[in-house]
Tab-separated table of C-alpha atoms and ligand atoms in Angstrom:
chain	number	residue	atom	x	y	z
N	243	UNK	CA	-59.443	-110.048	115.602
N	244	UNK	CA	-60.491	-110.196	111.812
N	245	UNK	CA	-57.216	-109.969	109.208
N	246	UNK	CA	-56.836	-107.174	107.336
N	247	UNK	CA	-55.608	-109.381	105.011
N	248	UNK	CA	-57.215	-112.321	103.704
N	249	UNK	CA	-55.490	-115.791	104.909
N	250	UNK	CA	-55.591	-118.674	102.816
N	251	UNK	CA	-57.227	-121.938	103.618
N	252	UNK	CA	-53.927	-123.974	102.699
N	253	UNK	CA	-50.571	-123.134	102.058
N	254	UNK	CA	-49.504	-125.855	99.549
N	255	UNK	CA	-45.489	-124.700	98.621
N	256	UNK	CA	-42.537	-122.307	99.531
N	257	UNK	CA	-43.410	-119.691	97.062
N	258	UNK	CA	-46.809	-119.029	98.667
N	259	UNK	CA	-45.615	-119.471	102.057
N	260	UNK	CA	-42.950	-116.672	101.468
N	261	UNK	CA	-45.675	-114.459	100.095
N	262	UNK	CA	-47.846	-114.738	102.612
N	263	UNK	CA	-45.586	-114.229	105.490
N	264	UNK	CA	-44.506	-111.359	103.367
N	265	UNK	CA	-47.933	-109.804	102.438
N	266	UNK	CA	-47.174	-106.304	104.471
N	267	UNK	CA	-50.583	-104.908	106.391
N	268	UNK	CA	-52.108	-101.397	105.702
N	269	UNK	CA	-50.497	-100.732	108.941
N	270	UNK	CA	-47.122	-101.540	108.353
N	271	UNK	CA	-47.466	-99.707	104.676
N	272	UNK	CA	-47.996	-96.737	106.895
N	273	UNK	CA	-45.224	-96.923	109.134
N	274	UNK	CA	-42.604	-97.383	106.325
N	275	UNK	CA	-43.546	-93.740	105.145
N	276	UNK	CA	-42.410	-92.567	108.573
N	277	UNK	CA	-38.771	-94.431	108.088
N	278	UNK	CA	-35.635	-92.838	106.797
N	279	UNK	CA	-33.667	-95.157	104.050
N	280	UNK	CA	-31.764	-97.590	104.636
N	281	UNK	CA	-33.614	-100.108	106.815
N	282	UNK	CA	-30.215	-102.222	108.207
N	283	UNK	CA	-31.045	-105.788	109.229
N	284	UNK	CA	-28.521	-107.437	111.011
N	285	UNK	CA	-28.083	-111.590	111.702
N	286	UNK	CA	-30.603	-111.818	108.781
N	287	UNK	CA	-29.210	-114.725	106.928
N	288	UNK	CA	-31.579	-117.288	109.963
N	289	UNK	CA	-34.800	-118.855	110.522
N	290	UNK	CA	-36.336	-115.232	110.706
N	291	UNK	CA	-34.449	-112.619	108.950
N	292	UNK	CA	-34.854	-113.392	105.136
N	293	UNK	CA	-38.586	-113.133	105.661
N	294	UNK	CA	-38.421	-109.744	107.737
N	295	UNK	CA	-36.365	-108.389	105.026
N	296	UNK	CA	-38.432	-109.226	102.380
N	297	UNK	CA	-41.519	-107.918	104.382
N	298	UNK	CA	-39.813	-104.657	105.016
N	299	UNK	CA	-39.086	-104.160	101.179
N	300	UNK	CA	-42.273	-105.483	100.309
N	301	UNK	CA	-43.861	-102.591	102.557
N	302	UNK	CA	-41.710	-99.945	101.714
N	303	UNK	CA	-42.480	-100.941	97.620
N	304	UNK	CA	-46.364	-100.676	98.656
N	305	UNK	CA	-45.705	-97.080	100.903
N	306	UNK	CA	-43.973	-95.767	97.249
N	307	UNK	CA	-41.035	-94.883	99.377
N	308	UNK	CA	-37.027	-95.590	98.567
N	309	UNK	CA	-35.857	-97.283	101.322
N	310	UNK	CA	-33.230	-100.037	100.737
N	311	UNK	CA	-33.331	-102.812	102.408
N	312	UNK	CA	-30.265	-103.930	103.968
N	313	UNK	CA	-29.861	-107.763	105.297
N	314	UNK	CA	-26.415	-108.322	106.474
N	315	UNK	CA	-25.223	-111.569	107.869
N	316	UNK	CA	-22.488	-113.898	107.472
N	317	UNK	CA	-24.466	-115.976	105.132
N	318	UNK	CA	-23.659	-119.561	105.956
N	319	UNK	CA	-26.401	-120.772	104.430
N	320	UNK	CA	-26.005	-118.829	101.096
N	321	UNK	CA	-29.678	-119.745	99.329
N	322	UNK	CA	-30.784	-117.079	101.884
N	323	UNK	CA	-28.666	-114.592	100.189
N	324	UNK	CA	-30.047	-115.387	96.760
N	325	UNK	CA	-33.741	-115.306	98.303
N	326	UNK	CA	-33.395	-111.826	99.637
N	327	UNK	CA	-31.788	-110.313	96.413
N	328	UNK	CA	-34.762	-112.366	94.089
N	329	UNK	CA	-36.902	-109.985	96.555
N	330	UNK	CA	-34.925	-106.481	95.807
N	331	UNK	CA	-33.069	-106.347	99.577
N	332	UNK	CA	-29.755	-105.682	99.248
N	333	UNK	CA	-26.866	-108.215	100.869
N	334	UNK	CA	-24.030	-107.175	102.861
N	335	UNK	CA	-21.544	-110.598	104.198
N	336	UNK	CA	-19.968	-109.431	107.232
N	337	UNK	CA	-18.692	-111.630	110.152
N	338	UNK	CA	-20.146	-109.051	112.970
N	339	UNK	CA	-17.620	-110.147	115.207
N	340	UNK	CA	-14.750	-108.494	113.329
N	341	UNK	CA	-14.818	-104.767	114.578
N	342	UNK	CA	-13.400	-104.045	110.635
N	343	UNK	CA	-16.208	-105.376	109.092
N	344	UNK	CA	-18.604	-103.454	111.366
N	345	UNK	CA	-16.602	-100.427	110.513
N	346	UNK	CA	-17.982	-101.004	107.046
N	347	UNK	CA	-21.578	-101.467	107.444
N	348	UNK	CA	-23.314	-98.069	105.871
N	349	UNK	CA	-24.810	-96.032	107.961
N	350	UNK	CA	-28.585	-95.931	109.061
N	351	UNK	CA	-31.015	-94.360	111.589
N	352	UNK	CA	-32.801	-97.663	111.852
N	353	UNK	CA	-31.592	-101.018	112.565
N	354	UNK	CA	-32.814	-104.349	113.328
N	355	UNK	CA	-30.593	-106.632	115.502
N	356	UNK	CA	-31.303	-110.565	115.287
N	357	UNK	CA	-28.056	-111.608	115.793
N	358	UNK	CA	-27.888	-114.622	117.665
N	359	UNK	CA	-26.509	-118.584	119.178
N	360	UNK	CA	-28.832	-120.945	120.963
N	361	UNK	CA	-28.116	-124.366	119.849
N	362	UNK	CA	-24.905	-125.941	120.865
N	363	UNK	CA	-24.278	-123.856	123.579
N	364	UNK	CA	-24.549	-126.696	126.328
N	365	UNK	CA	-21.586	-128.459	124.552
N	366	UNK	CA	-19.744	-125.196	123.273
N	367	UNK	CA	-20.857	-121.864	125.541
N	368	UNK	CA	-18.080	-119.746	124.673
N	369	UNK	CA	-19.350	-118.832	121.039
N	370	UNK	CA	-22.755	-118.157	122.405
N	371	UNK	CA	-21.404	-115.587	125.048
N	372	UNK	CA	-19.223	-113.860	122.481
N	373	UNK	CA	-22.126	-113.698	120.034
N	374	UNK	CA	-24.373	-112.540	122.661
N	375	UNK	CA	-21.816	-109.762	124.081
N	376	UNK	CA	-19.440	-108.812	121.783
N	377	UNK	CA	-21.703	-108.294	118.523
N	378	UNK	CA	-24.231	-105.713	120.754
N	379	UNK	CA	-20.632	-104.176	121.999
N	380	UNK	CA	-19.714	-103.466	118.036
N	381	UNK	CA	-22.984	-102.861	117.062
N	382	UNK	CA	-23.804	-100.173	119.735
N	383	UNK	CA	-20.434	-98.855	119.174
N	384	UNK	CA	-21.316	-98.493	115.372
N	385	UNK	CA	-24.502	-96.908	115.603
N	386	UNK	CA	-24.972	-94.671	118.790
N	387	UNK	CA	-26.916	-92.431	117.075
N	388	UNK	CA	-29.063	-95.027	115.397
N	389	UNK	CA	-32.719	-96.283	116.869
N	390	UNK	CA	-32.026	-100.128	117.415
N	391	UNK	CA	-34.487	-103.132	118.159
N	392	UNK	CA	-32.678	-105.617	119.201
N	393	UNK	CA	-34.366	-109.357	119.431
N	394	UNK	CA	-34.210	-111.032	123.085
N	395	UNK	CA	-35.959	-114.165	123.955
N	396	UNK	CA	-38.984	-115.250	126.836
N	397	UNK	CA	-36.080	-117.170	127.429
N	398	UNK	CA	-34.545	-114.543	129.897
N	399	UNK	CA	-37.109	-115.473	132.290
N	400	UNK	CA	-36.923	-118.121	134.793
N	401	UNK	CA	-40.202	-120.298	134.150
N	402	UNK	CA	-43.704	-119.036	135.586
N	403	UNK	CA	-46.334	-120.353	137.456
N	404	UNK	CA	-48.887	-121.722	134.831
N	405	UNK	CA	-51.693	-120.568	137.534
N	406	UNK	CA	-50.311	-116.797	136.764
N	407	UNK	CA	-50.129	-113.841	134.192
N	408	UNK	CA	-46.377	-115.497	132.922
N	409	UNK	CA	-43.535	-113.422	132.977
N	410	UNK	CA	-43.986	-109.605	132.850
N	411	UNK	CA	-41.326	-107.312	131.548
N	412	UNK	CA	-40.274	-106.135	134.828
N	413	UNK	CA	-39.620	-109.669	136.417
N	414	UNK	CA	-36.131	-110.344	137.772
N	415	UNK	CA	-34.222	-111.977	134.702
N	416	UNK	CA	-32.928	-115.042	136.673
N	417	UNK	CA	-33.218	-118.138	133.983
N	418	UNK	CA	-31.860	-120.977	134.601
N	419	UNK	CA	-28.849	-122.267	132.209
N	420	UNK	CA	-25.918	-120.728	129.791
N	421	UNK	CA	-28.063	-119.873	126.388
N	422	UNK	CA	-30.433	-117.252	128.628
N	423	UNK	CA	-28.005	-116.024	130.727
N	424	UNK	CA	-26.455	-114.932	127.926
N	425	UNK	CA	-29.003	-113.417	126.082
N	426	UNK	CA	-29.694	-111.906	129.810
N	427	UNK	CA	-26.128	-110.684	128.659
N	428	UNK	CA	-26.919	-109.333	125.193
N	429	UNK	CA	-29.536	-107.119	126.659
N	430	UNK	CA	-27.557	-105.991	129.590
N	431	UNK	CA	-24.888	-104.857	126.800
N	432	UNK	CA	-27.384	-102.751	125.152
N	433	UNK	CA	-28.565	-101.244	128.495
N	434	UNK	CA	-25.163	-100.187	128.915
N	435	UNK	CA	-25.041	-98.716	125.681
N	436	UNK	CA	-28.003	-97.236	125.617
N	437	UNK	CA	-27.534	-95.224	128.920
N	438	UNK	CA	-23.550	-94.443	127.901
N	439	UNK	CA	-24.806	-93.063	124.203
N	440	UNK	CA	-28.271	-92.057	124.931
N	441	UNK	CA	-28.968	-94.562	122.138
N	442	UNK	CA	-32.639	-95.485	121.307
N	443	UNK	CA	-33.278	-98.998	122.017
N	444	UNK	CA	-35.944	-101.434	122.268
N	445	UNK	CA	-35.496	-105.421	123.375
N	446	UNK	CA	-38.083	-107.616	121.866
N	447	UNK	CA	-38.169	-110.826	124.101
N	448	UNK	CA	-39.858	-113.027	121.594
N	449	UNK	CA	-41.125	-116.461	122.482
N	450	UNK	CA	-41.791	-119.104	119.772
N	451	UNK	CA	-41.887	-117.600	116.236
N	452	UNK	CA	-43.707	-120.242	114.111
N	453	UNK	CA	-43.014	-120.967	110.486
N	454	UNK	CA	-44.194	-124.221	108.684
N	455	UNK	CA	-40.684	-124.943	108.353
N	456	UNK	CA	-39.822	-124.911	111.939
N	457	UNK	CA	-41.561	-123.665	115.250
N	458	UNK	CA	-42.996	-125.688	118.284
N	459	UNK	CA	-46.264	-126.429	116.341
N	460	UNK	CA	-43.970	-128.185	113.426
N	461	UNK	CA	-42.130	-129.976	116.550
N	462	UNK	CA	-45.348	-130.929	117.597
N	463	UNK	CA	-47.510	-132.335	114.715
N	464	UNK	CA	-44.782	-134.096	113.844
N	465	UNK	CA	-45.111	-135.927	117.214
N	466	UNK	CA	-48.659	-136.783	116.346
N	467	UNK	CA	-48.399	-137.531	113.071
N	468	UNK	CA	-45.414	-139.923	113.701
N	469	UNK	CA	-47.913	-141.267	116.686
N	470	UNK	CA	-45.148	-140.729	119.016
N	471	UNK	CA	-46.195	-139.794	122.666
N	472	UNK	CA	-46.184	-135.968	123.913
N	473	UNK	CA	-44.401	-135.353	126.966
N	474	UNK	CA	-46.624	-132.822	128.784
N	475	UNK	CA	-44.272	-131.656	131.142
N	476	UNK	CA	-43.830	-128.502	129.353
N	477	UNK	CA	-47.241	-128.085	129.162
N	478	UNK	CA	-47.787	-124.664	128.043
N	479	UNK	CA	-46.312	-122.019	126.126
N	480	UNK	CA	-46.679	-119.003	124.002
N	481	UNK	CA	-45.963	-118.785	120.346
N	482	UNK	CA	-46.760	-116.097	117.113
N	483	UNK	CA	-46.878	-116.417	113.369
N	484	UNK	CA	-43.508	-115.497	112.130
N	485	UNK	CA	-45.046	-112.948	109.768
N	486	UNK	CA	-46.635	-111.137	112.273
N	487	UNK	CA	-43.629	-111.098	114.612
N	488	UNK	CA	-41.734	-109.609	111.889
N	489	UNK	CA	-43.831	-106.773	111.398
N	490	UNK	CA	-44.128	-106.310	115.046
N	491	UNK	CA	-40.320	-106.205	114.898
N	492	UNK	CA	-40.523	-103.189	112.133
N	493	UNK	CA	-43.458	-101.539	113.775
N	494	UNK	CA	-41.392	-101.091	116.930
N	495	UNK	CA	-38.811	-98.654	115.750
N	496	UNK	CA	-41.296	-96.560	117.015
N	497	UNK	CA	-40.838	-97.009	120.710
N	498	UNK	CA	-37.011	-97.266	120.695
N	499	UNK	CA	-36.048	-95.761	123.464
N	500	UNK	CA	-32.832	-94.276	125.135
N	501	UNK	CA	-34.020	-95.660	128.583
N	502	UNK	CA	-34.462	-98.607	126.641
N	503	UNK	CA	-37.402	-100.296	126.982
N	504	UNK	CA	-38.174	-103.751	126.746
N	505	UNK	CA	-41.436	-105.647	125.271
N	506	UNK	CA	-42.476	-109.254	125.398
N	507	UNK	CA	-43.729	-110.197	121.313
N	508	UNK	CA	-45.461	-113.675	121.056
N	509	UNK	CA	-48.765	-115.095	120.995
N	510	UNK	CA	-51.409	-115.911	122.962
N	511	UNK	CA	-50.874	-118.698	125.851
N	512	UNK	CA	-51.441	-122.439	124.350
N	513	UNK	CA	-52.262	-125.850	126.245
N	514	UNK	CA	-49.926	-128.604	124.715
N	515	UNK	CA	-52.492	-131.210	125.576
N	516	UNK	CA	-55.187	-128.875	123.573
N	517	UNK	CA	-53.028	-128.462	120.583
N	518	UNK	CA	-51.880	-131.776	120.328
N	519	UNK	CA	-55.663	-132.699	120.504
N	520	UNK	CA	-56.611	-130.088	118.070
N	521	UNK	CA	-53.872	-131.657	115.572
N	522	UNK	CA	-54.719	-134.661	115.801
N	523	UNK	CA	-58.394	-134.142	114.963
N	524	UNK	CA	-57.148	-132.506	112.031
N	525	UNK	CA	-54.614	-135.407	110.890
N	526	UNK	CA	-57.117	-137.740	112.222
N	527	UNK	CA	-54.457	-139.570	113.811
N	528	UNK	CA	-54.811	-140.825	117.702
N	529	UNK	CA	-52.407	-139.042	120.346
N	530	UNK	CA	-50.720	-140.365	122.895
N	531	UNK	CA	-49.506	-138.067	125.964
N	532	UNK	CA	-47.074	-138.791	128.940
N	533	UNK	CA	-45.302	-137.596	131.652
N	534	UNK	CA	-47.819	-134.930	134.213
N	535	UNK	CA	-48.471	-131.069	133.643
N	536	UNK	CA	-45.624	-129.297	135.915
N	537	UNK	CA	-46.933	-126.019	137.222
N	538	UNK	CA	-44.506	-123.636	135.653
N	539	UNK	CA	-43.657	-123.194	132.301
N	540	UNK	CA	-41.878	-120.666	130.255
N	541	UNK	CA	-44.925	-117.997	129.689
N	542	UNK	CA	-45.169	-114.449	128.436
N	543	UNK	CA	-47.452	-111.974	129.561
N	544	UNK	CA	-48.495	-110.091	126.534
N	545	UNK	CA	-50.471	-106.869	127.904
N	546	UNK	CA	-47.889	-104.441	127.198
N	547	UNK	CA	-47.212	-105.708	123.538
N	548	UNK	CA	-51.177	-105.236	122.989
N	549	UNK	CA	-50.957	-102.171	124.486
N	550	UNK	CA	-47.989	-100.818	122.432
N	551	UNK	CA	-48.502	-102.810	119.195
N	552	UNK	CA	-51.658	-104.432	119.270
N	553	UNK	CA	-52.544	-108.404	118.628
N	554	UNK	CA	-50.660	-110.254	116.296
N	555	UNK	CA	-53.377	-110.549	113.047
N	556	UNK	CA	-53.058	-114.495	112.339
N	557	UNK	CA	-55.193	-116.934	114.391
N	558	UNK	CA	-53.735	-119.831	115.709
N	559	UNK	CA	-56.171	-122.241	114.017
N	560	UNK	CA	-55.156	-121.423	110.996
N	561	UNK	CA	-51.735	-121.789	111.400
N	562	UNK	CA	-52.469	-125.896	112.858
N	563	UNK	CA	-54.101	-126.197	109.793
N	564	UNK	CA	-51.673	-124.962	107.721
N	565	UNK	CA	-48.915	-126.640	109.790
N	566	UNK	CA	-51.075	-130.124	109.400
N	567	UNK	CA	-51.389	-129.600	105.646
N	568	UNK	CA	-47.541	-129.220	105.538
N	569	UNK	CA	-46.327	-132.233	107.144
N	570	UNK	CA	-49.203	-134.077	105.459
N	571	UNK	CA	-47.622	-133.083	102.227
N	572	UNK	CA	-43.894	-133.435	102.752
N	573	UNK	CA	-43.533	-129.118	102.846
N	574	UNK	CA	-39.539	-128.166	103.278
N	575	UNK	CA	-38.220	-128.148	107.007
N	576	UNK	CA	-34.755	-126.720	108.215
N	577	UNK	CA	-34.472	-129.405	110.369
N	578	UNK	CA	-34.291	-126.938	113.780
N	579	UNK	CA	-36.111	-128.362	116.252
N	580	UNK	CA	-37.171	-125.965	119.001
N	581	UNK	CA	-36.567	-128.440	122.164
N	582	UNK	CA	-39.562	-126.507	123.721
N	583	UNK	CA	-39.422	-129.584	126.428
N	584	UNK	CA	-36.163	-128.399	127.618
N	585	UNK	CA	-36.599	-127.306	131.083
N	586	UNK	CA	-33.516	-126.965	132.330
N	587	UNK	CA	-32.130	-124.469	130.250
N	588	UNK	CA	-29.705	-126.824	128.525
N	589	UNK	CA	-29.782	-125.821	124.882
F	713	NAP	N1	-37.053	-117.841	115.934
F	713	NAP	C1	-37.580	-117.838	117.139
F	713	NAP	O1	-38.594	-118.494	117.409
F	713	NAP	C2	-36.979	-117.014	118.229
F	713	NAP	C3	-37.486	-117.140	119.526
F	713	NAP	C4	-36.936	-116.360	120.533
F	713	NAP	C5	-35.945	-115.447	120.253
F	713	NAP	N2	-35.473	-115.346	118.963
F	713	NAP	C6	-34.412	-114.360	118.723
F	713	NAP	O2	-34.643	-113.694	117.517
F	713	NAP	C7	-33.439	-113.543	116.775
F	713	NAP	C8	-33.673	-114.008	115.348
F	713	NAP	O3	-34.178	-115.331	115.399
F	713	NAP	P1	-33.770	-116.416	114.337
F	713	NAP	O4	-34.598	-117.595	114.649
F	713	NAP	O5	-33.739	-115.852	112.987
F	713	NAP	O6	-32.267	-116.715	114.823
F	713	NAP	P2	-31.158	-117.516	114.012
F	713	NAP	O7	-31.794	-118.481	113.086
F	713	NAP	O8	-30.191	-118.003	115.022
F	713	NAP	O9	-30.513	-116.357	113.126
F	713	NAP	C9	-29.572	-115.446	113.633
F	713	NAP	C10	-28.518	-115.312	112.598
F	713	NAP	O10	-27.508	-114.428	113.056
F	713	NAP	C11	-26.418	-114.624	112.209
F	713	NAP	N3	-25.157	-114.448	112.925
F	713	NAP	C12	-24.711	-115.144	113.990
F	713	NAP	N4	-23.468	-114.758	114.299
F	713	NAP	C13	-23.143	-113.790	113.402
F	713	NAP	C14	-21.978	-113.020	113.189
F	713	NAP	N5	-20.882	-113.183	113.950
F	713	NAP	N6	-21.972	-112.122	112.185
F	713	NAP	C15	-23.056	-111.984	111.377
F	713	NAP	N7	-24.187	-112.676	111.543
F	713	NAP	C16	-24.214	-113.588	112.532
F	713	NAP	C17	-26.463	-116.075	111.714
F	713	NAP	O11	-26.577	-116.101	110.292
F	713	NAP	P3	-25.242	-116.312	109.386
F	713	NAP	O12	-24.786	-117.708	109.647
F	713	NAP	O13	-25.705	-116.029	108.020
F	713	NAP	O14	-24.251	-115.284	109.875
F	713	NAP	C18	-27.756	-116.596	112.314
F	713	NAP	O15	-28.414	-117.475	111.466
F	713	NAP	C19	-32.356	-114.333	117.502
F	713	NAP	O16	-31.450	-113.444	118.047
F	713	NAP	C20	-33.072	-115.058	118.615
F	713	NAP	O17	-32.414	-114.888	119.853
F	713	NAP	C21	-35.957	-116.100	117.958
């Protein structure tokens, strides 16, 4: 698919990073006319949320409309706070677990959840199952009225047969391990919810948003360019630029549904061994694999999203290169690795 926009051949620091994950499409520019102020963003002080919130401004400055922007979070990691003002979105700190401070959120016809735990959970599940339950519980509560898409993870699925589609939005939700069963959880809570309150909902199971500051492809050329062996056992997956999975995330407002409906939002299906190749071509370093191919893998089948949203715009080439050119040049990381080897659902 050709951009709409025009991508760049490097991306050589933070600020252009941010603005061009940020850049909104004609596309999104049109959809934020069709959106009632304010936009609520909720969990949005993560890997993904400032970025969303700051695209969702930036597209509702280019559409000349008023919507606020409104990221609300606990803020633990406060330079995400001062990011997203810099960028005109309004903050809100709220600990979404207190049913007080959910009381006080403004209202809003539109909101997007991203609330969420992963990491820690195999030494510490409790917090991830009261993230995963209680927050949607408030949340629904809050807003019945309100369309809500609410972010879910590939991870719901057990893993797929590499020789098939990958997993299709109907498939039993049967994953192995405590983090996906209770995000398995976090939609079942907005099922509920949706069917008691006839509340619009959509759940985005999104696989492997990648950033140059974290993501499976960061996780990966920093494998090669450390010249460490790849395990292959994982040895496929999905993943999508994080700027176009954040305007995917915006776009689907649209199809929230009170028989909620849920969509699969990644990227196309990638080889490990390929990528790693391709990366290392790049870096012009050697690369080393072990460990065999296993024939499942945790795999998306996209049809519906490119039926409902289209293709995500970015190519993946691009973003190796970019990715290469990072780690080359020391670029910022959070330090979150994705454990994309993990196949036993032990996060
Ligand atoms: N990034 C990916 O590749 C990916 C892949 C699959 C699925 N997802 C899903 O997409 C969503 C967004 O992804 P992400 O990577 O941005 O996740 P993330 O980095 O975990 O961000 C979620 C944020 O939610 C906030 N939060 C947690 N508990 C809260 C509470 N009690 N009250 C208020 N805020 C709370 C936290 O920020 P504060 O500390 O500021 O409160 C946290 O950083 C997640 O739900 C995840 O399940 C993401």
């Amino acid at each position: 698919m050709t951009p709409d926009i025009l991508l760049p051949e490097r991306i050589e620091n933070e600020e252009q990073l941010d603005e061009v994950m940020t850049r909104p499409r004609p596309i999104l520019i049109e959809f934020m006319k069709t959106l009632e102020s304010p936009l609520l963003i909720l969990g949005a002080g993560g890997k993904m949320g400032p970025t969303l919130a700051i695209l969702a401004r930036r597209a509702a400055v280019a559409a000349g409309t008023d919507i606020d922007v409104i990221a609300v979070s606990r803020f633990s990691d406060p330079s995400a706070r001062a990011v997203l003002e810099k960028h005109g979105v309004r903050t809100q700190s709220a600990d979404l677990l207190d049913r007080d401070s959910v009381k006080e959120l403004p209202d809003a016809r539109n909101v997007l959840y991203l609330v969420g735990l992963k990491f820690g959970t195999a030494e510490n599940p409790a917090p991830t199952w009261a993230i995963n339950t209680l927050v949607p519980a408030n949340i629904c509560e809050r807003f019945p009225r309100s369309r809500i898409v609410a972010l879910s993870t590939g991870n719901v699925y057990p893993l797929a047969k590499v020789t098939g589609p990958g997993s299709r939005e109907g498939d039993p939700l049967t994953p192995l391990g405590e983090y996906a069963n209770a995000a398995v959880a976090r939609e079942r809570i907005f099922g509920y919810f949706a069917q008691k309150n006839r509340t619009p909902v959509i759940l985005l199971r999104l696989s492997y948003a990648v950033d140059l500051r974290y993501g499976v492809l960061v996780d990966v050329t920093q494998k090669v360019l450390a010249e460490q062996p790849i395990d292959l056992t994982m040895g496929y997956f999905n993943c999508i630029w994080q700027g176009d999975a954040n305007e995917m995330i915006i776009r689907s407002l649209a199809l929230a549904d009170p028989s909620i409906v849920s969509l699969n939002l990644t990227g196309p299906r990638c080889r490990l061994r390929d990528v790693a190749e391709r990366i290392g071509e790049m870096a012009k370093k050697p690369v080393r694999f072990e460990g065999q191919e296993a024939d499942t893998a945790l795999l998306s089948d996209t049809t519906l999203m490119e039926q409902r949203l289209g293709r995500p715009a970015t190519d993946l080439e691009s973003v190796l290169r970019w990715t290469v050119h990072w780690l080359q040049h020391n670029g910022r990381l959070l330090g979150k690795p994705t454990h994309f080897e993990v196949r036993d659902g032990r996060y």
